[in-house]
mmCIF file of C-alpha atoms in Angstrom:
data_model
loop_
_atom_site.group_PDB
_atom_site.id
_atom_site.type_symbol
_atom_site.label_atom_id
_atom_site.label_comp_id
_atom_site.label_asym_id
_atom_site.label_seq_id
_atom_site.Cartn_x
_atom_site.Cartn_y
_atom_site.Cartn_z
ATOM 1 C CA ALA A 91 -16.060 -0.766 -0.762
ATOM 2 C CA VAL A 92 -16.421 2.969 -0.419
ATOM 3 C CA VAL A 93 -18.129 4.180 2.737
ATOM 4 C CA SER A 94 -18.615 7.808 1.750
ATOM 5 C CA THR A 95 -17.378 10.379 -0.709
ATOM 6 C CA GLN A 96 -16.733 14.074 -0.423
ATOM 7 C CA SER A 97 -16.007 16.478 -3.247
ATOM 8 C CA THR A 98 -13.675 19.417 -2.659
ATOM 9 C CA GLY A 99 -12.932 21.337 -5.838
ATOM 10 C CA ASP A 100 -11.538 18.939 -8.413
ATOM 11 C CA VAL A 101 -10.632 16.285 -5.840
ATOM 12 C CA LYS A 102 -12.921 13.449 -4.801
ATOM 13 C CA ASP A 103 -12.141 11.971 -1.384
ATOM 14 C CA TYR A 104 -12.838 8.262 -0.882
ATOM 15 C CA ARG A 105 -12.815 6.878 2.663
ATOM 16 C CA LEU A 106 -11.918 3.241 3.284
ATOM 17 C CA GLU A 107 -13.952 0.714 5.203
ATOM 18 C CA VAL A 108 -12.289 -1.085 8.076
ATOM 19 C CA GLY A 109 -10.137 -3.792 6.539
ATOM 20 C CA GLU A 110 -10.167 -2.203 3.079
ATOM 21 C CA GLU A 111 -6.582 -1.041 3.486
ATOM 22 C CA LYS A 112 -5.561 -4.687 3.961
ATOM 23 C CA ALA A 113 -6.948 -5.462 0.516
ATOM 24 C CA MET A 114 -4.868 -2.568 -0.797
ATOM 25 C CA GLY A 115 -1.725 -4.215 0.538
ATOM 26 C CA GLY A 116 -1.440 -2.430 3.860
ATOM 27 C CA SER A 117 -2.593 -2.694 7.448
ATOM 28 C CA ARG A 118 -3.458 0.019 9.928
ATOM 29 C CA LEU A 119 -1.524 -0.043 13.203
ATOM 30 C CA ARG A 120 -1.361 2.415 16.078
ATOM 31 C CA PRO A 121 1.276 5.162 15.770
ATOM 32 C CA VAL A 122 4.555 4.394 17.516
ATOM 33 C CA PRO A 123 6.485 7.588 18.287
ATOM 34 C CA ILE A 124 10.268 7.336 17.938
ATOM 35 C CA LEU A 125 12.196 10.384 19.160
ATOM 36 C CA GLY A 126 8.850 12.167 19.354
ATOM 37 C CA SER A 127 7.939 11.504 15.685
ATOM 38 C CA PRO A 128 5.924 8.673 14.031
ATOM 39 C CA SER A 129 7.977 6.284 11.934
ATOM 40 C CA GLY A 130 7.050 3.502 9.549
ATOM 41 C CA VAL A 131 6.383 2.744 5.885
ATOM 42 C CA LEU A 132 4.720 5.182 3.487
ATOM 43 C CA GLN A 133 2.935 3.420 0.634
ATOM 44 C CA VAL A 134 1.782 5.190 -2.536
ATOM 45 C CA HIS A 135 -0.414 3.066 -4.796
ATOM 46 C CA THR A 136 -1.018 4.457 -8.289
ATOM 47 C CA HIS A 137 -4.062 2.535 -9.493
ATOM 48 C CA TYR A 138 -4.987 3.873 -12.926
ATOM 49 C CA ALA A 139 -5.467 6.963 -15.073
ATOM 50 C CA GLN A 140 -8.158 7.781 -17.618
ATOM 51 C CA SER A 141 -8.926 10.177 -20.466
ATOM 52 C CA LEU A 142 -5.268 11.014 -21.092
ATOM 53 C CA ILE A 143 -4.085 13.109 -24.029
ATOM 54 C CA SER A 144 -2.884 11.325 -27.150
ATOM 55 C CA GLU A 145 0.720 12.045 -28.148
ATOM 56 C CA ASP A 146 1.224 9.351 -30.796
ATOM 57 C CA PHE A 147 0.126 9.108 -34.431
ATOM 58 C CA ASN A 148 -2.039 6.095 -33.605
ATOM 59 C CA GLY A 149 -4.217 8.228 -31.321
ATOM 60 C CA LYS A 150 -2.821 6.607 -28.196
ATOM 61 C CA SER A 151 0.019 7.170 -25.721
ATOM 62 C CA ASP A 152 2.480 4.957 -23.846
ATOM 63 C CA PRO A 153 2.099 6.433 -20.360
ATOM 64 C CA TYR A 154 4.182 5.960 -17.242
ATOM 65 C CA ALA A 155 4.202 7.803 -13.908
ATOM 66 C CA LYS A 156 6.944 9.473 -11.907
ATOM 67 C CA LEU A 157 6.527 9.958 -8.163
ATOM 68 C CA TYR A 158 8.298 12.860 -6.467
ATOM 69 C CA ILE A 159 8.677 13.099 -2.691
ATOM 70 C CA ASN A 160 9.710 16.507 -1.378
ATOM 71 C CA GLY A 161 10.639 17.525 -4.912
ATOM 72 C CA GLU A 162 12.980 14.570 -5.531
ATOM 73 C CA LEU A 163 12.286 11.679 -7.915
ATOM 74 C CA ALA A 164 11.524 8.635 -5.761
ATOM 75 C CA HIS A 165 10.002 6.143 -8.187
ATOM 76 C CA LYS A 166 9.092 5.485 -11.807
ATOM 77 C CA SER A 167 6.279 3.111 -12.768
ATOM 78 C CA LYS A 168 6.192 0.664 -15.640
ATOM 79 C CA THR A 169 5.088 1.898 -19.067
ATOM 80 C CA VAL A 170 1.648 0.824 -20.268
ATOM 81 C CA ALA A 171 1.651 0.658 -24.055
ATOM 82 C CA LYS A 172 -0.880 2.160 -26.464
ATOM 83 C CA THR A 173 -3.645 3.389 -24.192
ATOM 84 C CA LEU A 174 -5.251 6.552 -22.878
ATOM 85 C CA ASN A 175 -6.655 4.683 -19.870
ATOM 86 C CA PRO A 176 -3.639 2.922 -18.342
ATOM 87 C CA ILE A 177 -3.959 0.537 -15.412
ATOM 88 C CA PHE A 178 -0.698 0.928 -13.515
ATOM 89 C CA ASN A 179 -1.443 -0.945 -10.289
ATOM 90 C CA ASP A 180 1.948 0.370 -9.173
ATOM 91 C CA ILE A 181 2.966 0.264 -5.494
ATOM 92 C CA PHE A 182 5.888 2.198 -4.053
ATOM 93 C CA GLU A 183 6.975 1.944 -0.419
ATOM 94 C CA LYS A 184 9.417 4.119 1.487
ATOM 95 C CA THR A 185 10.640 3.717 5.063
ATOM 96 C CA VAL A 186 10.549 7.014 6.928
ATOM 97 C CA ILE A 187 11.870 7.916 10.369
ATOM 98 C CA ASP A 188 9.522 10.898 10.672
ATOM 99 C CA ILE A 189 6.399 11.095 8.512
ATOM 100 C CA ASN A 190 6.200 14.815 9.253
ATOM 101 C CA THR A 191 9.281 15.328 7.065
ATOM 102 C CA VAL A 192 7.222 14.299 4.021
ATOM 103 C CA THR A 193 5.925 17.707 2.938
ATOM 104 C CA SER A 194 4.930 17.060 -0.695
ATOM 105 C CA LEU A 195 3.939 14.213 -3.005
ATOM 106 C CA LYS A 196 3.656 14.819 -6.734
ATOM 107 C CA LEU A 197 2.842 12.569 -9.690
ATOM 108 C CA GLU A 198 3.857 13.371 -13.261
ATOM 109 C CA LEU A 199 2.755 11.351 -16.279
ATOM 110 C CA TYR A 200 4.747 11.021 -19.498
ATOM 111 C CA ASP A 201 4.357 9.367 -22.879
ATOM 112 C CA ALA A 202 7.344 7.098 -23.513
ATOM 113 C CA ASP A 203 8.997 7.636 -26.916
ATOM 114 C CA ASP A 204 11.642 5.464 -28.569
ATOM 115 C CA ILE A 205 13.185 8.519 -30.202
ATOM 116 C CA GLY A 206 13.604 11.939 -28.614
ATOM 117 C CA THR A 207 12.279 13.261 -25.324
ATOM 118 C CA ASP A 208 9.274 11.700 -23.618
ATOM 119 C CA ASP A 209 6.155 13.859 -23.919
ATOM 120 C CA PHE A 210 4.665 15.412 -20.780
ATOM 121 C CA LEU A 211 1.051 14.331 -20.201
ATOM 122 C CA GLY A 212 0.166 16.063 -16.938
ATOM 123 C CA TYR A 213 0.767 16.257 -13.212
ATOM 124 C CA THR A 214 -1.035 16.380 -9.879
ATOM 125 C CA HIS A 215 -0.118 17.139 -6.292
ATOM 126 C CA ILE A 216 -1.275 14.587 -3.727
ATOM 127 C CA ASP A 217 -2.910 16.169 -0.702
ATOM 128 C CA LEU A 218 -1.146 15.500 2.581
ATOM 129 C CA PRO A 219 -3.172 15.309 5.793
ATOM 130 C CA SER A 220 -2.424 17.776 8.569
ATOM 131 C CA THR A 221 -2.218 14.838 10.993
ATOM 132 C CA ASN A 222 -0.796 11.323 10.641
ATOM 133 C CA ALA A 223 -4.055 9.985 9.168
ATOM 134 C CA TYR A 224 -2.457 8.580 6.003
ATOM 135 C CA ASN A 225 -5.142 6.190 4.864
ATOM 136 C CA PHE A 226 -7.115 7.371 1.858
ATOM 137 C CA MET A 227 -7.914 6.964 -1.815
ATOM 138 C CA LYS A 228 -8.474 9.937 -4.093
ATOM 139 C CA GLN A 229 -9.199 10.738 -7.706
ATOM 140 C CA TYR A 230 -7.167 13.721 -8.911
ATOM 141 C CA ASP A 231 -7.398 15.824 -12.045
ATOM 142 C CA LEU A 232 -4.225 15.829 -14.137
ATOM 143 C CA ILE A 233 -3.100 19.295 -15.208
ATOM 144 C CA ARG A 234 -0.961 19.865 -18.281
ATOM 145 C CA LYS A 235 -0.808 23.628 -17.978
ATOM 146 C CA PRO A 236 -2.804 26.141 -15.888
ATOM 147 C CA GLY A 237 -6.497 25.775 -16.632
ATOM 148 C CA GLU A 238 -6.060 22.729 -18.913
ATOM 149 C CA LYS A 239 -7.320 19.410 -17.575
ATOM 150 C CA ALA A 240 -5.572 16.391 -19.090
ATOM 151 C CA GLY A 241 -7.377 13.406 -17.572
ATOM 152 C CA GLU A 242 -7.697 11.878 -14.110
ATOM 153 C CA ILE A 243 -5.590 9.602 -11.937
ATOM 154 C CA PHE A 244 -6.644 7.403 -9.025
ATOM 155 C CA VAL A 245 -4.208 7.096 -6.097
ATOM 156 C CA SER A 246 -4.215 5.712 -2.553
ATOM 157 C CA VAL A 247 -1.788 6.592 0.223
ATOM 158 C CA ILE A 248 -1.321 4.440 3.322
ATOM 159 C CA PHE A 249 1.054 4.882 6.241
ATOM 160 C CA ARG A 250 1.881 1.750 8.228
ATOM 161 C CA ASP A 251 3.244 2.660 11.640
ATOM 162 C CA ILE A 252 6.258 0.525 12.565
ATOM 163 C CA ALA A 253 8.659 1.057 15.440
ATOM 164 C CA LEU A 254 12.040 2.098 14.049
ATOM 165 C CA THR A 255 15.332 3.021 15.604
ATOM 166 C CA SER A 256 16.869 6.420 14.871
ATOM 167 C CA ASP A 257 18.932 4.904 12.019
ATOM 168 C CA GLY A 258 15.889 3.356 10.319
ATOM 169 C CA ARG A 259 16.185 -0.238 11.532
ATOM 170 C CA LYS A 260 13.038 -2.080 12.502
ATOM 171 C CA MET A 261 12.613 -2.653 16.223
ATOM 172 C CA SER A 262 11.345 -5.991 17.511
ATOM 173 C CA THR A 263 7.621 -5.799 18.214
ATOM 174 C CA GLN A 264 7.161 -9.508 19.090
ATOM 175 C CA PRO A 265 5.554 -9.990 22.519
ATOM 176 C CA THR A 266 7.577 -11.732 25.200
ATOM 177 C CA PRO A 267 6.434 -15.374 25.482
ATOM 178 C CA ASP A 268 4.423 -16.162 28.600
ATOM 179 C CA PRO A 269 6.050 -19.156 30.387
ATOM 180 C CA LYS A 270 2.692 -20.136 31.926
ATOM 181 C CA LYS A 271 0.956 -20.259 28.533
ATOM 182 C CA ALA A 272 3.850 -22.180 27.034
ATOM 183 C CA LYS A 273 3.682 -24.714 29.874
ATOM 184 C CA THR A 274 -0.094 -25.097 29.494
ATOM 185 C CA SER A 275 0.259 -25.570 25.735
ATOM 186 C CA THR A 276 2.882 -28.295 26.215
ATOM 187 C CA SER A 277 0.719 -30.052 28.809
ATOM 188 C CA GLU A 278 -2.323 -30.023 26.497
ATOM 189 C CA HIS A 279 -0.236 -31.406 23.641
ATOM 190 C CA ASN A 280 1.075 -34.269 25.810
ATOM 191 C CA HIS A 281 -2.468 -35.064 26.963
ATOM 192 C CA LYS A 282 -3.704 -35.295 23.355
ATOM 193 C CA GLU A 283 -0.761 -37.531 22.436
ATOM 194 C CA LYS A 284 -1.588 -39.845 25.338
ATOM 195 C CA LYS A 285 -5.271 -40.110 24.341
ATOM 196 C CA THR A 286 -4.311 -40.917 20.738
ATOM 197 C CA PHE A 287 -1.915 -43.639 21.913
ATOM 198 C CA LEU A 288 -4.578 -45.254 24.135
ATOM 199 C CA LYS A 289 -7.144 -45.232 21.309
ATOM 200 C CA LYS A 290 -4.710 -46.955 18.944
ATOM 201 C CA ARG A 291 -3.837 -49.541 21.579
ATOM 202 C CA LEU A 292 -7.517 -50.253 22.310
ATOM 203 C CA PHE A 293 -8.304 -50.618 18.592
ATOM 204 C CA LYS A 294 -5.361 -53.010 18.141
ATOM 205 C CA SER A 295 -6.481 -55.096 21.114
ATOM 206 C CA HIS A 296 -10.029 -55.527 19.703
ATOM 207 C CA SER A 297 -8.717 -56.417 16.230
ATOM 208 C CA TYR A 298 -7.043 -59.586 17.594
ATOM 209 C CA LYS A 299 -10.228 -60.936 19.178
#
């Protein structure tokens, strides 16, 4: 559910309710600084696009999306055949040592062709927050060339903070077991076992009378 919306230019900003990010495949944790910088998993979820431009004779397109991080191709979605309103539901995750090193996210859409070069359908730049508040959904206009709108695309970006070592390995975040709690748990279990045994014995005794 959407709590509130704000419109800034051609971008609509959708805020998530508490727990909504879990439904989107992510969970919000507190930032864990490693070497002075937050580390974890960056998730980009390309939901769907609409009102795309037709590039095929049948009046449709076969769109797919390319995700660029800092100008480099990071991921390519599946192709959705014969539609101008593709539902991608595509999730890409990248482990990062320092989220501040992610300076740009860009999506480009293409029409897949069996022969020749794939046709360009449009692009958009994904806004990056000035802080580490990566937890949002937005609808972006796709631009084919300056001043020409070529549809819309709906994207969410979530950053899950996870403690990582300097070489990108996940650190153990499991709490140290409390010996007192473990002892209490074992004692309670033994007590329940004893009560069950006595009940069975009492039932068996009455059945022979």
